[in-house]
PDB file of C-alpha atoms and ligand atoms in Angstrom:
ATOM      1  CA  MET A   1     -13.392 -14.348   2.747  1.00  0.00           C
ATOM      2  CA  ALA A   2     -13.078 -12.373   5.921  1.00  0.00           C
ATOM      3  CA  VAL A   3     -12.527  -8.816   6.985  1.00  0.00           C
ATOM      4  CA  ARG A   4      -9.263  -8.619   8.914  1.00  0.00           C
ATOM      5  CA  LYS A   5      -8.269  -6.141  11.605  1.00  0.00           C
ATOM      6  CA  VAL A   6      -6.336  -3.133  10.292  1.00  0.00           C
ATOM      7  CA  VAL A   7      -3.092  -2.416  12.153  1.00  0.00           C
ATOM      8  CA  LYS A   8      -2.995   1.156  13.492  1.00  0.00           C
ATOM      9  CA  PHE A   9      -0.239   3.753  13.819  1.00  0.00           C
ATOM     10  CA  GLY A  10       1.839   3.107  16.935  1.00  0.00           C
ATOM     11  CA  GLU A  11       1.955  -0.669  16.507  1.00  0.00           C
ATOM     12  CA  ASP A  12       5.584  -1.699  15.908  1.00  0.00           C
ATOM     13  CA  ILE A  13       4.833  -4.032  13.010  1.00  0.00           C
ATOM     14  CA  LEU A  14       4.009  -1.082  10.710  1.00  0.00           C
ATOM     15  CA  ARG A  15       7.702  -0.140  10.755  1.00  0.00           C
ATOM     16  CA  LYS A  16       8.973  -3.561   9.697  1.00  0.00           C
ATOM     17  CA  LYS A  17      10.178  -4.589   6.253  1.00  0.00           C
ATOM     18  CA  SER A  18       8.013  -7.132   4.461  1.00  0.00           C
ATOM     19  CA  LYS A  19       9.552 -10.225   2.888  1.00  0.00           C
ATOM     20  CA  PRO A  20       9.145 -11.327  -0.730  1.00  0.00           C
ATOM     21  CA  VAL A  21       6.389 -13.826  -1.554  1.00  0.00           C
ATOM     22  CA  LYS A  22       7.789 -17.127  -2.779  1.00  0.00           C
ATOM     23  CA  HIS A  23       4.760 -19.407  -2.690  1.00  0.00           C
ATOM     24  CA  PHE A  24       1.793 -18.584  -4.882  1.00  0.00           C
ATOM     25  CA  ASP A  25      -0.550 -20.905  -3.078  1.00  0.00           C
ATOM     26  CA  GLU A  26      -3.961 -20.989  -1.446  1.00  0.00           C
ATOM     27  CA  ASP A  27      -2.717 -19.171   1.643  1.00  0.00           C
ATOM     28  CA  LEU A  28      -1.719 -16.243  -0.577  1.00  0.00           C
ATOM     29  CA  TRP A  29      -5.046 -16.258  -2.412  1.00  0.00           C
ATOM     30  CA  GLN A  30      -6.919 -16.277   0.889  1.00  0.00           C
ATOM     31  CA  LEU A  31      -4.805 -13.348   2.085  1.00  0.00           C
ATOM     32  CA  LEU A  32      -5.496 -11.397  -1.115  1.00  0.00           C
ATOM     33  CA  ASP A  33      -9.240 -12.049  -0.913  1.00  0.00           C
ATOM     34  CA  ASP A  34      -9.323 -11.001   2.736  1.00  0.00           C
ATOM     35  CA  MET A  35      -7.271  -7.886   2.019  1.00  0.00           C
ATOM     36  CA  LYS A  36      -9.680  -6.813  -0.722  1.00  0.00           C
ATOM     37  CA  GLU A  37     -12.669  -7.375   1.530  1.00  0.00           C
ATOM     38  CA  THR A  38     -10.948  -5.426   4.309  1.00  0.00           C
ATOM     39  CA  MET A  39     -10.072  -2.570   1.939  1.00  0.00           C
ATOM     40  CA  TYR A  40     -13.626  -2.274   0.592  1.00  0.00           C
ATOM     41  CA  LYS A  41     -15.150  -2.542   4.058  1.00  0.00           C
ATOM     42  CA  ASN A  42     -13.005   0.416   5.171  1.00  0.00           C
ATOM     43  CA  ASP A  43     -13.568   2.466   2.001  1.00  0.00           C
ATOM     44  CA  GLY A  44      -9.875   2.342   1.177  1.00  0.00           C
ATOM     45  CA  ILE A  45      -8.269   2.512  -2.262  1.00  0.00           C
ATOM     46  CA  GLY A  46      -5.242   0.432  -1.317  1.00  0.00           C
ATOM     47  CA  LEU A  47      -3.996  -1.927   1.357  1.00  0.00           C
ATOM     48  CA  ALA A  48      -0.666  -3.630   2.035  1.00  0.00           C
ATOM     49  CA  GLY A  49      -0.199  -7.011   3.736  1.00  0.00           C
ATOM     50  CA  ILE A  50       1.570  -5.415   6.684  1.00  0.00           C
ATOM     51  CA  GLN A  51      -1.641  -3.495   7.441  1.00  0.00           C
ATOM     52  CA  VAL A  52      -3.377  -6.758   8.285  1.00  0.00           C
ATOM     53  CA  GLY A  53      -0.313  -7.995  10.163  1.00  0.00           C
ATOM     54  CA  VAL A  54       1.251 -10.078   7.381  1.00  0.00           C
ATOM     55  CA  LEU A  55       4.870  -9.169   6.583  1.00  0.00           C
ATOM     56  CA  ARG A  56       4.765 -10.188   2.941  1.00  0.00           C
ATOM     57  CA  ARG A  57       5.223  -7.999  -0.130  1.00  0.00           C
ATOM     58  CA  VAL A  58       1.560  -7.987  -1.135  1.00  0.00           C
ATOM     59  CA  VAL A  59      -0.632  -5.031  -2.145  1.00  0.00           C
ATOM     60  CA  VAL A  60      -4.214  -4.648  -3.300  1.00  0.00           C
ATOM     61  CA  ILE A  61      -5.574  -1.471  -4.860  1.00  0.00           C
ATOM     62  CA  ASP A  62      -8.811  -0.176  -6.315  1.00  0.00           C
ATOM     63  CA  VAL A  63      -8.419   3.279  -7.808  1.00  0.00           C
ATOM     64  CA  ASN A  64     -11.327   4.713  -9.779  1.00  0.00           C
ATOM     65  CA  GLY A  65     -12.614   1.227 -10.566  1.00  0.00           C
ATOM     66  CA  LEU A  66      -9.234  -0.180 -11.546  1.00  0.00           C
ATOM     67  CA  SER A  67      -8.505  -3.015  -9.157  1.00  0.00           C
ATOM     68  CA  ALA A  68      -5.266  -4.960  -9.026  1.00  0.00           C
ATOM     69  CA  GLU A  69      -3.348  -7.412  -6.881  1.00  0.00           C
ATOM     70  CA  LEU A  70       0.392  -6.818  -6.809  1.00  0.00           C
ATOM     71  CA  ILE A  71       2.806  -9.382  -5.449  1.00  0.00           C
ATOM     72  CA  ASN A  72       6.448  -8.357  -4.934  1.00  0.00           C
ATOM     73  CA  PRO A  73       5.818  -4.938  -6.577  1.00  0.00           C
ATOM     74  CA  LYS A  74       8.752  -2.730  -7.562  1.00  0.00           C
ATOM     75  CA  ILE A  75       8.787   0.769  -9.058  1.00  0.00           C
ATOM     76  CA  ILE A  76      10.817   0.576 -12.257  1.00  0.00           C
ATOM     77  CA  MET A  77      10.090   4.044 -13.649  1.00  0.00           C
ATOM     78  CA  SER A  78       8.897   7.293 -12.115  1.00  0.00           C
ATOM     79  CA  GLU A  79       8.573  10.792 -13.498  1.00  0.00           C
ATOM     80  CA  GLY A  80       7.290  14.198 -12.548  1.00  0.00           C
ATOM     81  CA  GLU A  81       5.954  15.323  -9.209  1.00  0.00           C
ATOM     82  CA  GLU A  82       2.581  16.207  -7.765  1.00  0.00           C
ATOM     83  CA  ILE A  83       1.618  17.364  -4.275  1.00  0.00           C
ATOM     84  CA  GLU A  84      -1.748  16.189  -2.976  1.00  0.00           C
ATOM     85  CA  GLU A  85      -3.489  15.293   0.278  1.00  0.00           C
ATOM     86  CA  GLU A  86      -3.083  11.720   1.366  1.00  0.00           C
ATOM     87  CA  GLY A  87      -4.489   9.488   4.078  1.00  0.00           C
ATOM     88  CA  CYS A  88      -4.056   5.920   5.276  1.00  0.00           C
ATOM     89  CA  LEU A  89      -6.327   3.345   6.898  1.00  0.00           C
ATOM     90  CA  SER A  90      -3.584   2.728   9.476  1.00  0.00           C
ATOM     91  CA  VAL A  91      -3.200   6.397  10.362  1.00  0.00           C
ATOM     92  CA  GLY A  92      -6.829   7.330  10.995  1.00  0.00           C
ATOM     93  CA  LYS A  93      -8.328  10.762  10.476  1.00  0.00           C
ATOM     94  CA  PHE A  94      -5.130  12.682   9.757  1.00  0.00           C
ATOM     95  CA  SER A  95      -4.448  13.602   6.155  1.00  0.00           C
ATOM     96  CA  GLY A  96      -1.521  15.610   4.878  1.00  0.00           C
ATOM     97  CA  ARG A  97       0.188  16.771   1.715  1.00  0.00           C
ATOM     98  CA  VAL A  98       2.759  14.462   0.156  1.00  0.00           C
ATOM     99  CA  ALA A  99       4.902  14.979  -2.940  1.00  0.00           C
ATOM    100  CA  ARG A 100       4.772  11.884  -5.139  1.00  0.00           C
ATOM    101  CA  PRO A 101       5.777  11.103  -8.708  1.00  0.00           C
ATOM    102  CA  TYR A 102       3.181  12.166 -11.278  1.00  0.00           C
ATOM    103  CA  LYS A 103       3.589   8.885 -13.112  1.00  0.00           C
ATOM    104  CA  VAL A 104       5.061   5.502 -12.213  1.00  0.00           C
ATOM    105  CA  THR A 105       5.459   2.092 -13.774  1.00  0.00           C
ATOM    106  CA  VAL A 106       5.435  -0.841 -11.383  1.00  0.00           C
ATOM    107  CA  GLU A 107       6.571  -4.365 -12.092  1.00  0.00           C
ATOM    108  CA  ALA A 108       4.827  -7.065 -10.061  1.00  0.00           C
ATOM    109  CA  GLN A 109       3.519 -10.622 -10.126  1.00  0.00           C
ATOM    110  CA  ASP A 110      -0.108 -11.702 -10.104  1.00  0.00           C
ATOM    111  CA  ARG A 111      -1.569 -14.278  -7.694  1.00  0.00           C
ATOM    112  CA  TYR A 112      -0.254 -17.112  -9.851  1.00  0.00           C
ATOM    113  CA  GLY A 113       3.267 -15.694 -10.055  1.00  0.00           C
ATOM    114  CA  TYR A 114       3.041 -14.316 -13.598  1.00  0.00           C
ATOM    115  CA  PRO A 115       4.901 -11.020 -14.044  1.00  0.00           C
ATOM    116  CA  PHE A 116       3.131  -7.905 -15.324  1.00  0.00           C
ATOM    117  CA  THR A 117       3.615  -4.158 -15.308  1.00  0.00           C
ATOM    118  CA  ILE A 118       1.155  -1.420 -14.485  1.00  0.00           C
ATOM    119  CA  THR A 119       1.567   2.263 -15.332  1.00  0.00           C
ATOM    120  CA  GLY A 120      -0.437   4.908 -13.560  1.00  0.00           C
ATOM    121  CA  GLU A 121      -0.657   8.671 -13.277  1.00  0.00           C
ATOM    122  CA  LYS A 122      -1.862  10.985 -10.539  1.00  0.00           C
ATOM    123  CA  LEU A 123      -3.992   9.156  -7.925  1.00  0.00           C
ATOM    124  CA  LEU A 124      -3.063   5.699  -9.240  1.00  0.00           C
ATOM    125  CA  ALA A 125       0.645   6.563  -9.159  1.00  0.00           C
ATOM    126  CA  ARG A 126       0.225   8.004  -5.652  1.00  0.00           C
ATOM    127  CA  CYS A 127      -1.595   4.923  -4.418  1.00  0.00           C
ATOM    128  CA  LEU A 128       1.034   2.557  -5.838  1.00  0.00           C
ATOM    129  CA  CYS A 129       3.865   4.542  -4.207  1.00  0.00           C
ATOM    130  CA  HIS A 130       2.027   4.751  -0.870  1.00  0.00           C
ATOM    131  CA  GLU A 131       1.374   1.004  -0.734  1.00  0.00           C
ATOM    132  CA  ILE A 132       4.879   0.026  -1.831  1.00  0.00           C
ATOM    133  CA  ASP A 133       6.262   2.319   0.916  1.00  0.00           C
ATOM    134  CA  HIS A 134       4.257   0.271   3.450  1.00  0.00           C
ATOM    135  CA  LEU A 135       6.242  -2.813   2.420  1.00  0.00           C
ATOM    136  CA  ASP A 136       9.400  -1.065   3.617  1.00  0.00           C
ATOM    137  CA  GLY A 137       7.858   0.211   6.853  1.00  0.00           C
ATOM    138  CA  ILE A 138       7.389   3.744   5.535  1.00  0.00           C
ATOM    139  CA  LEU A 139       4.203   5.725   6.244  1.00  0.00           C
ATOM    140  CA  PHE A 140       2.940   8.749   4.339  1.00  0.00           C
ATOM    141  CA  VAL A 141       3.227  10.862   7.491  1.00  0.00           C
ATOM    142  CA  ASP A 142       7.029  10.387   7.347  1.00  0.00           C
ATOM    143  CA  LYS A 143       7.096  12.165   3.993  1.00  0.00           C
ATOM    144  CA  SER A 144       4.237  14.581   4.498  1.00  0.00           C
ATOM    145  CA  LEU A 145       4.796  18.317   4.254  1.00  0.00           C
ATOM    146  CA  ASP A 146       2.453  18.464   7.265  1.00  0.00           C
ATOM    147  CA  LYS A 147       4.283  15.866   9.327  1.00  0.00           C
ATOM    148  CA  ASP A 148       5.138  18.228  12.205  1.00  0.00           C
ATOM    149  CA  LYS A 149       1.431  18.694  12.815  1.00  0.00           C
ATOM    150  CA  PHE A 150       0.874  14.945  12.843  1.00  0.00           C
ATOM    151  CA  PHE A 151       3.793  13.948  15.054  1.00  0.00           C
ATOM    152  CA  LYS A 152       2.921  16.716  17.513  1.00  0.00           C
ATOM    153  CA  SER A 153      -0.634  15.367  17.724  1.00  0.00           C
ATOM    154  CA  VAL A 154       0.460  11.797  18.550  1.00  0.00           C
ATOM    155  CA  ARG A 155       3.292  12.671  20.937  1.00  0.00           C
TER     156      ARG A 155
HETATM  157 NI1   NI B   1      -1.578   3.341   3.922  1.00  0.00          NI
END
């Protein structure tokens, strides 16, 4: 296992769309292990492959002790809305309010390719949505109610 470098805001790759994972092999497992180590090292609660420079639809999370690896994740149900502060390891110190679903169900595959679903509320739902956005090149600052403040600060 190894801690990988986290891609920061401003690097073009963060805006790219990640491709589906087709091979559930040792390269994937190594990536997942490294992503978890990188997430824990940086005190994060979620990390997407793109954040370590890998354009594959891969996410790891650890929210309140619930850890999961999600390959090719897709939101299949969402309900409600909640506005809370959010941050991102790729964005740095800035945090801002984002409206997210209160509850989501996500369909994904595990590291061996077996399908499963995960349902989460509040912070877990927020984390799942945030990470899945990364796979489509979307950052929380794009959706933040405080985005003017952020984009002014980086201009
Ligand atoms: Ni993020």
